[in-house]
PDB file of N, CA and C in Angstrom:
ATOM      1  N   MET I1433     184.354 -44.920 176.091  1.00 53.00           N
ATOM      2  CA  MET I1433     183.162 -44.240 176.423  1.00 53.00           C
ATOM      3  C   MET I1433     182.355 -45.618 178.318  1.00 53.00           C
ATOM      4  N   ASP I1434     182.913 -46.440 177.976  1.00 65.00           N
ATOM      5  CA  ASP I1434     182.176 -47.977 179.008  1.00 65.00           C
ATOM      6  C   ASP I1434     182.898 -47.564 179.977  1.00 65.00           C
ATOM      7  N   ASN I1435     183.748 -46.228 180.364  1.00 87.00           N
ATOM      8  CA  ASN I1435     184.146 -45.682 181.625  1.00 87.00           C
ATOM      9  C   ASN I1435     183.556 -44.742 182.288  1.00 87.00           C
ATOM     10  N   ASP I1436     182.284 -44.325 181.140  1.00 92.00           N
ATOM     11  CA  ASP I1436     181.579 -43.224 181.905  1.00 92.00           C
ATOM     12  C   ASP I1436     180.791 -43.058 183.215  1.00 92.00           C
ATOM     13  N   PHE I1437     180.078 -44.127 183.183  1.00 93.00           N
ATOM     14  CA  PHE I1437     178.997 -44.920 183.427  1.00 93.00           C
ATOM     15  C   PHE I1437     180.038 -45.606 184.967  1.00 93.00           C
ATOM     16  N   ILE I1438     181.300 -45.711 184.760  1.00 92.00           N
ATOM     17  CA  ILE I1438     182.429 -46.690 185.983  1.00 92.00           C
ATOM     18  C   ILE I1438     182.615 -45.243 186.769  1.00 92.00           C
ATOM     19  N   ASN I1439     183.235 -44.110 185.732  1.00 90.00           N
ATOM     20  CA  ASN I1439     183.444 -42.967 186.868  1.00 90.00           C
ATOM     21  C   ASN I1439     182.269 -42.474 187.802  1.00 90.00           C
ATOM     22  N   LYS I1440     181.619 -41.959 186.887  1.00 92.00           N
ATOM     23  CA  LYS I1440     180.474 -41.691 187.505  1.00 92.00           C
ATOM     24  C   LYS I1440     180.004 -41.817 189.035  1.00 92.00           C
ATOM     25  N   TRP I1441     179.986 -43.910 188.806  1.00 91.00           N
ATOM     26  CA  TRP I1441     179.467 -44.672 189.986  1.00 91.00           C
ATOM     27  C   TRP I1441     180.554 -44.391 190.869  1.00 91.00           C
ATOM     28  N   LYS I1442     182.046 -44.210 190.942  1.00 89.00           N
ATOM     29  CA  LYS I1442     182.632 -43.581 191.839  1.00 89.00           C
ATOM     30  C   LYS I1442     183.122 -42.719 192.693  1.00 89.00           C
ATOM     31  N   SER I1443     182.553 -41.537 191.608  1.00 87.00           N
ATOM     32  CA  SER I1443     182.720 -39.965 191.931  1.00 87.00           C
ATOM     33  C   SER I1443     180.887 -40.507 193.471  1.00 87.00           C
ATOM     34  N   GLN I1444     179.659 -40.766 192.786  1.00 92.00           N
ATOM     35  CA  GLN I1444     179.317 -40.630 193.460  1.00 92.00           C
ATOM     36  C   GLN I1444     179.253 -41.499 194.630  1.00 92.00           C
ATOM     37  N   VAL I1445     180.075 -42.648 194.625  1.00 91.00           N
ATOM     38  CA  VAL I1445     180.473 -43.413 195.909  1.00 91.00           C
ATOM     39  C   VAL I1445     181.578 -42.318 196.699  1.00 91.00           C
ATOM     40  N   LYS I1446     182.454 -41.849 196.501  1.00 90.00           N
ATOM     41  CA  LYS I1446     183.443 -40.766 197.030  1.00 90.00           C
ATOM     42  C   LYS I1446     182.403 -39.892 197.776  1.00 90.00           C
ATOM     43  N   LYS I1447     181.377 -39.174 196.912  1.00 89.00           N
ATOM     44  CA  LYS I1447     180.598 -38.297 197.144  1.00 89.00           C
ATOM     45  C   LYS I1447     179.905 -38.572 198.831  1.00 89.00           C
ATOM     46  N   GLY I1448     179.342 -39.858 198.695  1.00 90.00           N
ATOM     47  CA  GLY I1448     178.563 -40.451 199.745  1.00 90.00           C
ATOM     48  C   GLY I1448     179.639 -40.735 200.983  1.00 90.00           C
ATOM     49  N   THR I1449     180.694 -41.303 200.620  1.00 95.00           N
ATOM     50  CA  THR I1449     181.255 -41.639 201.663  1.00 95.00           C
ATOM     51  C   THR I1449     182.009 -40.495 202.768  1.00 95.00           C
ATOM     52  N   LEU I1450     182.022 -39.906 201.851  1.00 96.00           N
ATOM     53  CA  LEU I1450     183.451 -38.385 202.041  1.00 96.00           C
ATOM     54  C   LEU I1450     182.928 -37.476 203.724  1.00 96.00           C
ATOM     55  N   SER I1451     182.375 -37.964 204.121  1.00 97.00           N
ATOM     56  CA  SER I1451     181.481 -37.410 205.486  1.00 97.00           C
ATOM     57  C   SER I1451     182.005 -38.081 206.371  1.00 97.00           C
ATOM     58  N   PHE I1452     181.387 -39.436 206.436  1.00 97.00           N
ATOM     59  CA  PHE I1452     181.948 -40.419 206.881  1.00 97.00           C
ATOM     60  C   PHE I1452     183.481 -40.578 207.243  1.00 97.00           C
ATOM     61  N   ILE I1453     184.946 -40.597 205.907  1.00 97.00           N
ATOM     62  CA  ILE I1453     186.201 -40.883 206.035  1.00 97.00           C
ATOM     63  C   ILE I1453     186.365 -39.155 206.438  1.00 97.00           C
ATOM     64  N   VAL I1454     185.993 -38.302 206.344  1.00 97.00           N
ATOM     65  CA  VAL I1454     186.229 -37.510 207.566  1.00 97.00           C
ATOM     66  C   VAL I1454     186.101 -37.356 208.645  1.00 97.00           C
ATOM     67  N   LEU I1455     184.746 -38.048 209.258  1.00 98.00           N
ATOM     68  CA  LEU I1455     184.851 -37.679 210.571  1.00 98.00           C
ATOM     69  C   LEU I1455     185.848 -38.750 211.214  1.00 98.00           C
ATOM     70  N   ASN I1456     185.860 -40.030 210.148  1.00 97.00           N
ATOM     71  CA  ASN I1456     186.900 -41.377 211.209  1.00 97.00           C
ATOM     72  C   ASN I1456     188.702 -40.048 211.392  1.00 97.00           C
ATOM     73  N   ALA I1457     188.287 -39.286 210.337  1.00 96.00           N
ATOM     74  CA  ALA I1457     190.174 -38.469 210.633  1.00 96.00           C
ATOM     75  C   ALA I1457     190.242 -37.602 211.531  1.00 96.00           C
ATOM     76  N   ILE I1458     188.909 -36.679 211.961  1.00 97.00           N
ATOM     77  CA  ILE I1458     189.497 -36.215 212.936  1.00 97.00           C
ATOM     78  C   ILE I1458     188.509 -36.988 213.878  1.00 97.00           C
ATOM     79  N   SER I1459     188.845 -37.928 214.830  1.00 97.00           N
ATOM     80  CA  SER I1459     188.209 -38.534 215.843  1.00 97.00           C
ATOM     81  C   SER I1459     189.671 -38.691 216.515  1.00 97.00           C
ATOM     82  N   LYS I1460     190.918 -39.446 216.213  1.00 92.00           N
ATOM     83  CA  LYS I1460     191.684 -39.120 216.275  1.00 92.00           C
ATOM     84  C   LYS I1460     192.586 -38.674 217.137  1.00 92.00           C
ATOM     85  N   LYS I1461     192.356 -37.031 216.155  1.00 95.00           N
ATOM     86  CA  LYS I1461     192.639 -35.980 216.956  1.00 95.00           C
ATOM     87  C   LYS I1461     191.903 -34.654 216.309  1.00 95.00           C
ATOM     88  N   GLU I1462     192.692 -33.620 217.093  1.00 96.00           N
ATOM     89  CA  GLU I1462     192.183 -32.288 216.237  1.00 96.00           C
ATOM     90  C   GLU I1462     192.908 -32.250 214.912  1.00 96.00           C
ATOM     91  N   LEU I1463     192.693 -31.530 213.944  1.00 97.00           N
ATOM     92  CA  LEU I1463     193.257 -31.463 212.287  1.00 97.00           C
ATOM     93  C   LEU I1463     193.262 -30.472 212.037  1.00 97.00           C
ATOM     94  N   TYR I1464     193.847 -29.505 211.580  1.00 96.00           N
ATOM     95  CA  TYR I1464     193.613 -28.848 210.471  1.00 96.00           C
ATOM     96  C   TYR I1464     193.280 -29.563 209.200  1.00 96.00           C
ATOM     97  N   GLY I1465     192.318 -28.166 208.373  1.00 95.00           N
ATOM     98  CA  GLY I1465     191.974 -28.163 207.735  1.00 95.00           C
ATOM     99  C   GLY I1465     192.726 -29.389 205.651  1.00 95.00           C
ATOM    100  N   TYR I1466     194.648 -28.780 205.518  1.00 94.00           N
ATOM    101  CA  TYR I1466     195.266 -29.438 205.043  1.00 94.00           C
ATOM    102  C   TYR I1466     195.626 -30.562 205.355  1.00 94.00           C
ATOM    103  N   GLU I1467     195.193 -30.949 206.694  1.00 96.00           N
ATOM    104  CA  GLU I1467     196.050 -31.835 207.747  1.00 96.00           C
ATOM    105  C   GLU I1467     195.281 -32.886 206.710  1.00 96.00           C
ATOM    106  N   VAL I1468     193.944 -32.895 207.116  1.00 97.00           N
ATOM    107  CA  VAL I1468     192.345 -33.755 206.780  1.00 97.00           C
ATOM    108  C   VAL I1468     192.299 -33.527 204.898  1.00 97.00           C
ATOM    109  N   ILE I1469     193.423 -33.657 204.827  1.00 96.00           N
ATOM    110  CA  ILE I1469     193.182 -33.516 203.076  1.00 96.00           C
ATOM    111  C   ILE I1469     194.423 -34.876 202.961  1.00 96.00           C
ATOM    112  N   GLU I1470     195.726 -34.196 203.750  1.00 95.00           N
ATOM    113  CA  GLU I1470     196.850 -35.047 203.233  1.00 95.00           C
ATOM    114  C   GLU I1470     196.531 -36.506 203.952  1.00 95.00           C
ATOM    115  N   ILE I1471     196.125 -37.288 204.825  1.00 95.00           N
ATOM    116  CA  ILE I1471     195.196 -37.556 205.967  1.00 95.00           C
ATOM    117  C   ILE I1471     195.164 -38.816 204.591  1.00 95.00           C
ATOM    118  N   ILE I1472     193.039 -38.396 204.494  1.00 95.00           N
ATOM    119  CA  ILE I1472     192.347 -38.939 203.685  1.00 95.00           C
ATOM    120  C   ILE I1472     193.779 -38.909 202.071  1.00 95.00           C
ATOM    121  N   LYS I1473     194.458 -38.073 201.455  1.00 94.00           N
ATOM    122  CA  LYS I1473     195.040 -39.270 199.974  1.00 94.00           C
ATOM    123  C   LYS I1473     195.941 -39.896 200.622  1.00 94.00           C
ATOM    124  N   LYS I1474     196.493 -39.851 201.384  1.00 94.00           N
ATOM    125  CA  LYS I1474     197.394 -41.040 202.296  1.00 94.00           C
ATOM    126  C   LYS I1474     197.298 -42.291 202.962  1.00 94.00           C
ATOM    127  N   SER I1475     195.466 -41.838 203.056  1.00 92.00           N
ATOM    128  CA  SER I1475     194.802 -43.186 203.325  1.00 92.00           C
ATOM    129  C   SER I1475     193.655 -44.160 202.580  1.00 92.00           C
ATOM    130  N   THR I1476     193.970 -43.265 201.571  1.00 90.00           N
ATOM    131  CA  THR I1476     192.852 -43.109 200.586  1.00 90.00           C
ATOM    132  C   THR I1476     193.001 -43.121 199.299  1.00 90.00           C
ATOM    133  N   ASP I1477     192.601 -43.791 197.588  1.00 83.00           N
ATOM    134  CA  ASP I1477     193.347 -43.360 197.275  1.00 83.00           C
ATOM    135  C   ASP I1477     192.113 -41.677 196.123  1.00 83.00           C
ATOM    136  N   ILE I1478     191.308 -41.227 197.599  1.00 89.00           N
ATOM    137  CA  ILE I1478     190.535 -40.172 196.990  1.00 89.00           C
ATOM    138  C   ILE I1478     191.681 -38.574 197.479  1.00 89.00           C
ATOM    139  N   GLU I1479     191.237 -37.500 196.110  1.00 88.00           N
ATOM    140  CA  GLU I1479     191.588 -37.054 196.245  1.00 88.00           C
ATOM    141  C   GLU I1479     190.452 -35.838 196.755  1.00 88.00           C
ATOM    142  N   VAL I1480     190.795 -34.798 197.182  1.00 92.00           N
ATOM    143  CA  VAL I1480     189.416 -33.564 198.341  1.00 92.00           C
ATOM    144  C   VAL I1480     190.095 -32.777 197.580  1.00 92.00           C
ATOM    145  N   ALA I1481     189.310 -31.551 197.063  1.00 92.00           N
ATOM    146  CA  ALA I1481     190.400 -30.380 197.715  1.00 92.00           C
ATOM    147  C   ALA I1481     189.593 -29.678 198.247  1.00 92.00           C
ATOM    148  N   GLU I1482     190.270 -28.372 198.652  1.00 93.00           N
ATOM    149  CA  GLU I1482     189.534 -27.698 199.185  1.00 93.00           C
ATOM    150  C   GLU I1482     188.597 -26.977 199.279  1.00 93.00           C
ATOM    151  N   GLY I1483     187.843 -26.630 197.892  1.00 95.00           N
ATOM    152  CA  GLY I1483     186.542 -26.779 197.573  1.00 95.00           C
ATOM    153  C   GLY I1483     185.832 -27.439 198.029  1.00 95.00           C
ATOM    154  N   THR I1484     185.756 -28.543 197.947  1.00 94.00           N
ATOM    155  CA  THR I1484     184.932 -29.859 198.847  1.00 94.00           C
ATOM    156  C   THR I1484     184.971 -30.085 200.151  1.00 94.00           C
ATOM    157  N   LEU I1485     186.259 -30.101 200.640  1.00 96.00           N
ATOM    158  CA  LEU I1485     186.441 -30.163 202.256  1.00 96.00           C
ATOM    159  C   LEU I1485     185.870 -29.248 202.907  1.00 96.00           C
ATOM    160  N   TYR I1486     185.652 -27.953 202.320  1.00 96.00           N
ATOM    161  CA  TYR I1486     185.777 -26.808 203.483  1.00 96.00           C
ATOM    162  C   TYR I1486     184.475 -26.525 203.336  1.00 96.00           C
ATOM    163  N   PRO I1487     183.542 -26.468 202.691  1.00 96.00           N
ATOM    164  CA  PRO I1487     181.978 -26.605 202.914  1.00 96.00           C
ATOM    165  C   PRO I1487     181.320 -28.049 203.454  1.00 96.00           C
ATOM    166  N   LEU I1488     182.428 -28.758 203.463  1.00 97.00           N
ATOM    167  CA  LEU I1488     181.425 -30.373 203.906  1.00 97.00           C
ATOM    168  C   LEU I1488     182.052 -29.560 205.562  1.00 97.00           C
ATOM    169  N   MET I1489     182.985 -29.074 205.915  1.00 97.00           N
ATOM    170  CA  MET I1489     183.183 -29.677 207.434  1.00 97.00           C
ATOM    171  C   MET I1489     182.421 -27.879 207.683  1.00 97.00           C
ATOM    172  N   ASN I1490     181.857 -27.298 207.109  1.00 97.00           N
ATOM    173  CA  ASN I1490     181.165 -26.370 207.239  1.00 97.00           C
ATOM    174  C   ASN I1490     179.276 -26.830 207.686  1.00 97.00           C
ATOM    175  N   ARG I1491     179.380 -27.985 206.901  1.00 97.00           N
ATOM    176  CA  ARG I1491     177.798 -28.415 207.102  1.00 97.00           C
ATOM    177  C   ARG I1491     177.691 -29.912 208.277  1.00 97.00           C
ATOM    178  N   LEU I1492     179.167 -30.236 208.775  1.00 98.00           N
ATOM    179  CA  LEU I1492     179.065 -31.507 209.657  1.00 98.00           C
ATOM    180  C   LEU I1492     179.510 -29.945 210.770  1.00 98.00           C
ATOM    181  N   LYS I1493     179.568 -28.889 210.815  1.00 97.00           N
ATOM    182  CA  LYS I1493     179.112 -28.402 212.159  1.00 97.00           C
ATOM    183  C   LYS I1493     178.319 -27.566 212.026  1.00 97.00           C
ATOM    184  N   LYS I1494     177.104 -26.901 211.480  1.00 98.00           N
ATOM    185  CA  LYS I1494     175.840 -27.522 211.540  1.00 98.00           C
ATOM    186  C   LYS I1494     175.140 -28.609 211.810  1.00 98.00           C
ATOM    187  N   GLU I1495     175.043 -29.860 211.614  1.00 97.00           N
ATOM    188  CA  GLU I1495     174.686 -30.292 211.596  1.00 97.00           C
ATOM    189  C   GLU I1495     175.145 -30.986 213.242  1.00 97.00           C
ATOM    190  N   GLY I1496     176.644 -30.244 213.622  1.00 98.00           N
ATOM    191  CA  GLY I1496     176.463 -30.604 215.111  1.00 98.00           C
ATOM    192  C   GLY I1496     177.454 -31.305 216.038  1.00 98.00           C
ATOM    193  N   LEU I1497     177.363 -32.134 214.232  1.00 98.00           N
ATOM    194  CA  LEU I1497     179.463 -33.247 214.887  1.00 98.00           C
ATOM    195  C   LEU I1497     180.420 -33.160 214.940  1.00 98.00           C
ATOM    196  N   THR I1498     181.373 -31.377 214.644  1.00 98.00           N
ATOM    197  CA  THR I1498     182.098 -30.984 214.510  1.00 98.00           C
ATOM    198  C   THR I1498     182.109 -29.270 215.340  1.00 98.00           C
ATOM    199  N   THR I1499     182.935 -28.891 215.642  1.00 98.00           N
ATOM    200  CA  THR I1499     183.302 -27.947 216.182  1.00 98.00           C
ATOM    201  C   THR I1499     184.470 -27.675 215.976  1.00 98.00           C
ATOM    202  N   SER I1500     185.580 -26.177 215.894  1.00 97.00           N
ATOM    203  CA  SER I1500     186.574 -26.065 215.266  1.00 97.00           C
ATOM    204  C   SER I1500     186.793 -24.402 216.535  1.00 97.00           C
ATOM    205  N   LYS I1501     188.446 -24.496 216.368  1.00 97.00           N
ATOM    206  CA  LYS I1501     189.300 -23.018 216.727  1.00 97.00           C
ATOM    207  C   LYS I1501     190.424 -23.155 216.086  1.00 97.00           C
ATOM    208  N   TRP I1502     190.383 -21.718 216.267  1.00 96.00           N
ATOM    209  CA  TRP I1502     191.465 -21.084 215.414  1.00 96.00           C
ATOM    210  C   TRP I1502     192.495 -21.042 215.943  1.00 96.00           C
ATOM    211  N   VAL I1503     193.671 -22.005 215.920  1.00 95.00           N
ATOM    212  CA  VAL I1503     195.010 -21.401 216.890  1.00 95.00           C
ATOM    213  C   VAL I1503     196.253 -21.156 215.925  1.00 95.00           C
ATOM    214  N   GLU I1504     196.309 -19.861 216.699  1.00 94.00           N
ATOM    215  CA  GLU I1504     197.771 -18.951 216.083  1.00 94.00           C
ATOM    216  C   GLU I1504     199.023 -19.368 216.284  1.00 94.00           C
ATOM    217  N   GLN I1505     199.749 -19.180 215.048  1.00 91.00           N
ATOM    218  CA  GLN I1505     200.574 -19.795 214.812  1.00 91.00           C
ATOM    219  C   GLN I1505     202.376 -19.450 215.208  1.00 91.00           C
ATOM    220  N   GLU I1506     203.329 -19.544 215.789  1.00 89.00           N
ATOM    221  CA  GLU I1506     204.610 -19.343 215.893  1.00 89.00           C
ATOM    222  C   GLU I1506     204.944 -18.176 214.371  1.00 89.00           C
ATOM    223  N   SER I1507     204.526 -18.884 213.017  1.00 87.00           N
ATOM    224  CA  SER I1507     205.605 -17.885 212.459  1.00 87.00           C
ATOM    225  C   SER I1507     203.792 -18.425 211.657  1.00 87.00           C
ATOM    226  N   GLY I1508     203.571 -17.113 210.708  1.00 86.00           N
ATOM    227  CA  GLY I1508     202.593 -17.643 209.745  1.00 86.00           C
ATOM    228  C   GLY I1508     200.963 -17.238 209.880  1.00 86.00           C
ATOM    229  N   ILE I1509     199.807 -18.219 209.327  1.00 91.00           N
ATOM    230  CA  ILE I1509     198.098 -17.220 209.281  1.00 91.00           C
ATOM    231  C   ILE I1509     198.040 -18.221 210.567  1.00 91.00           C
ATOM    232  N   PRO I1510     197.180 -18.123 211.541  1.00 94.00           N
ATOM    233  CA  PRO I1510     196.551 -18.912 212.438  1.00 94.00           C
ATOM    234  C   PRO I1510     196.068 -19.965 212.239  1.00 94.00           C
ATOM    235  N   ARG I1511     195.305 -21.301 212.007  1.00 95.00           N
ATOM    236  CA  ARG I1511     195.012 -22.568 211.587  1.00 95.00           C
ATOM    237  C   ARG I1511     193.545 -22.422 212.190  1.00 95.00           C
ATOM    238  N   LYS I1512     192.506 -22.959 211.357  1.00 96.00           N
ATOM    239  CA  LYS I1512     191.496 -23.059 211.906  1.00 96.00           C
ATOM    240  C   LYS I1512     191.392 -24.997 212.245  1.00 96.00           C
ATOM    241  N   TYR I1513     191.192 -25.912 214.015  1.00 97.00           N
ATOM    242  CA  TYR I1513     191.424 -27.116 214.148  1.00 97.00           C
ATOM    243  C   TYR I1513     189.774 -27.184 214.305  1.00 97.00           C
ATOM    244  N   TYR I1514     189.854 -28.902 213.673  1.00 98.00           N
ATOM    245  CA  TYR I1514     188.435 -28.766 213.539  1.00 98.00           C
ATOM    246  C   TYR I1514     188.738 -30.263 215.034  1.00 98.00           C
ATOM    247  N   MET I1515     187.442 -30.772 215.476  1.00 98.00           N
ATOM    248  CA  MET I1515     187.234 -31.685 215.911  1.00 98.00           C
ATOM    249  C   MET I1515     185.494 -32.631 216.014  1.00 98.00           C
ATOM    250  N   LEU I1516     185.917 -33.678 216.738  1.00 98.00           N
ATOM    251  CA  LEU I1516     184.601 -33.908 216.736  1.00 98.00           C
ATOM    252  C   LEU I1516     183.276 -33.342 218.268  1.00 98.00           C
ATOM    253  N   THR I1517     182.661 -33.526 217.960  1.00 98.00           N
ATOM    254  CA  THR I1517     181.634 -32.973 219.366  1.00 98.00           C
ATOM    255  C   THR I1517     181.107 -34.311 220.318  1.00 98.00           C
ATOM    256  N   ASP I1518     180.759 -34.513 220.778  1.00 98.00           N
ATOM    257  CA  ASP I1518     179.820 -35.738 221.755  1.00 98.00           C
ATOM    258  C   ASP I1518     178.839 -35.824 220.963  1.00 98.00           C
ATOM    259  N   LYS I1519     178.406 -35.092 220.566  1.00 98.00           N
ATOM    260  CA  LYS I1519     177.000 -36.011 218.947  1.00 98.00           C
ATOM    261  C   LYS I1519     177.754 -36.487 217.736  1.00 98.00           C
ATOM    262  N   GLY I1520     178.419 -35.695 217.450  1.00 98.00           N
ATOM    263  CA  GLY I1520     179.845 -36.027 216.356  1.00 98.00           C
ATOM    264  C   GLY I1520     180.023 -37.741 216.766  1.00 98.00           C
ATOM    265  N   LYS I1521     181.075 -38.153 218.003  1.00 98.00           N
ATOM    266  CA  LYS I1521     181.571 -39.101 218.503  1.00 98.00           C
ATOM    267  C   LYS I1521     180.231 -40.356 218.302  1.00 98.00           C
ATOM    268  N   LYS I1522     178.950 -40.093 218.836  1.00 98.00           N
ATOM    269  CA  LYS I1522     178.340 -40.922 218.509  1.00 98.00           C
ATOM    270  C   LYS I1522     177.687 -41.152 217.313  1.00 98.00           C
ATOM    271  N   ASP I1523     177.253 -40.354 216.806  1.00 98.00           N
ATOM    272  CA  ASP I1523     177.079 -40.463 215.378  1.00 98.00           C
ATOM    273  C   ASP I1523     177.359 -41.338 214.581  1.00 98.00           C
ATOM    274  N   LEU I1524     179.359 -41.139 214.186  1.00 98.00           N
ATOM    275  CA  LEU I1524     180.113 -41.880 213.822  1.00 98.00           C
ATOM    276  C   LEU I1524     180.777 -42.924 214.205  1.00 98.00           C
ATOM    277  N   MET I1525     180.202 -43.351 216.171  1.00 98.00           N
ATOM    278  CA  MET I1525     179.653 -44.746 216.395  1.00 98.00           C
ATOM    279  C   MET I1525     178.593 -45.336 215.122  1.00 98.00           C
ATOM    280  N   ARG I1526     177.516 -44.918 215.096  1.00 98.00           N
ATOM    281  CA  ARG I1526     176.733 -45.609 214.747  1.00 98.00           C
ATOM    282  C   ARG I1526     176.975 -45.432 212.389  1.00 98.00           C
ATOM    283  N   MET I1527     177.303 -44.388 212.334  1.00 97.00           N
ATOM    284  CA  MET I1527     177.991 -45.131 210.851  1.00 97.00           C
ATOM    285  C   MET I1527     178.756 -45.781 211.178  1.00 97.00           C
ATOM    286  N   ARG I1528     179.969 -45.697 211.801  1.00 98.00           N
ATOM    287  CA  ARG I1528     180.719 -47.076 211.698  1.00 98.00           C
ATOM    288  C   ARG I1528     179.906 -48.552 211.407  1.00 98.00           C
ATOM    289  N   GLU I1529     178.694 -48.668 213.030  1.00 98.00           N
ATOM    290  CA  GLU I1529     178.317 -49.983 213.164  1.00 98.00           C
ATOM    291  C   GLU I1529     177.535 -50.111 211.535  1.00 98.00           C
ATOM    292  N   TYR I1530     176.613 -49.040 210.751  1.00 97.00           N
ATOM    293  CA  TYR I1530     175.908 -49.193 209.905  1.00 97.00           C
ATOM    294  C   TYR I1530     177.099 -49.806 209.006  1.00 97.00           C
ATOM    295  N   TRP I1531     178.142 -49.059 208.606  1.00 97.00           N
ATOM    296  CA  TRP I1531     179.053 -49.329 207.313  1.00 97.00           C
ATOM    297  C   TRP I1531     179.600 -50.976 207.472  1.00 97.00           C
ATOM    298  N   LYS I1532     179.508 -51.471 208.704  1.00 97.00           N
ATOM    299  CA  LYS I1532     179.950 -52.772 208.950  1.00 97.00           C
ATOM    300  C   LYS I1532     178.947 -53.482 208.323  1.00 97.00           C
ATOM    301  N   GLN I1533     177.940 -53.452 208.930  1.00 97.00           N
ATOM    302  CA  GLN I1533     176.504 -54.032 207.777  1.00 97.00           C
ATOM    303  C   GLN I1533     176.335 -53.971 206.442  1.00 97.00           C
ATOM    304  N   LEU I1534     176.769 -52.640 206.076  1.00 95.00           N
ATOM    305  CA  LEU I1534     176.929 -52.974 204.620  1.00 95.00           C
ATOM    306  C   LEU I1534     178.025 -53.506 204.283  1.00 95.00           C
ATOM    307  N   GLU I1535     178.958 -53.384 204.319  1.00 95.00           N
ATOM    308  CA  GLU I1535     179.982 -53.946 204.010  1.00 95.00           C
ATOM    309  C   GLU I1535     179.700 -55.336 204.149  1.00 95.00           C
ATOM    310  N   LYS I1536     179.496 -56.406 205.164  1.00 94.00           N
ATOM    311  CA  LYS I1536     179.022 -57.983 205.318  1.00 94.00           C
ATOM    312  C   LYS I1536     177.951 -57.773 204.419  1.00 94.00           C
ATOM    313  N   SER I1537     176.696 -56.950 203.570  1.00 94.00           N
ATOM    314  CA  SER I1537     175.450 -57.008 202.586  1.00 94.00           C
ATOM    315  C   SER I1537     176.448 -57.302 201.634  1.00 94.00           C
ATOM    316  N   ILE I1538     177.443 -56.719 200.904  1.00 94.00           N
ATOM    317  CA  ILE I1538     177.746 -55.838 199.723  1.00 94.00           C
ATOM    318  C   ILE I1538     179.215 -57.210 199.748  1.00 94.00           C
ATOM    319  N   ASN I1539     179.760 -57.730 200.349  1.00 94.00           N
ATOM    320  CA  ASN I1539     180.607 -58.633 200.664  1.00 94.00           C
ATOM    321  C   ASN I1539     180.034 -60.090 200.320  1.00 94.00           C
ATOM    322  N   LYS I1540     178.905 -60.294 200.781  1.00 92.00           N
ATOM    323  CA  LYS I1540     177.674 -61.959 200.866  1.00 92.00           C
ATOM    324  C   LYS I1540     177.168 -61.233 199.584  1.00 92.00           C
ATOM    325  N   ILE I1541     176.413 -60.521 198.623  1.00 93.00           N
ATOM    326  CA  ILE I1541     176.359 -60.461 197.812  1.00 93.00           C
ATOM    327  C   ILE I1541     177.045 -61.055 196.076  1.00 93.00           C
ATOM    328  N   THR I1542     178.783 -59.986 196.630  1.00 93.00           N
ATOM    329  CA  THR I1542     180.092 -59.841 196.110  1.00 93.00           C
ATOM    330  C   THR I1542     180.694 -61.272 195.782  1.00 93.00           C
ATOM    331  N   ASN I1543     180.133 -62.435 196.492  1.00 91.00           N
ATOM    332  CA  ASN I1543     180.932 -63.320 197.106  1.00 91.00           C
ATOM    333  C   ASN I1543     180.425 -64.763 196.420  1.00 91.00           C
ATOM    334  N   ASN I1544     178.633 -64.491 195.597  1.00 82.00           N
ATOM    335  CA  ASN I1544     177.607 -65.089 195.936  1.00 82.00           C
ATOM    336  C   ASN I1544     177.807 -66.061 196.830  1.00 82.00           C
ATOM    337  N   GLU I1545     177.400 -65.333 197.947  1.00 73.00           N
ATOM    338  CA  GLU I1545     176.660 -65.876 199.360  1.00 73.00           C
ATOM    339  C   GLU I1545     175.244 -66.220 199.641  1.00 73.00           C
ATOM    340  N   ILE I1546     174.999 -65.772 198.386  1.00 68.00           N
ATOM    341  CA  ILE I1546     172.804 -65.682 198.860  1.00 68.00           C
ATOM    342  C   ILE I1546     172.041 -66.078 198.246  1.00 68.00           C
TER     343      ILE I1546
END
């Protein structure tokens, strides 16, 4: 029973940071959806389902942070690659600055430095 609260809290933290994580993942190079999922899985303990990623990618595109293009493959179906727009790059920089400030503040409180 005690884990219910922790599990709900973890879920909310993940939901709240997923956009930030995805934007960081595609900031290095253009990636298709499955690559984004794999990078997140390798870099974090967060499991992202396709049913979570693609609606998020659509929201990020509507916000003007990302764009996409279809790329034909030699074999198989075309892949949709995602990349940051100029607005996405600027907003990600601002998000990173905020994240650093937030991390500093949280560390202060968790290390009893207040």
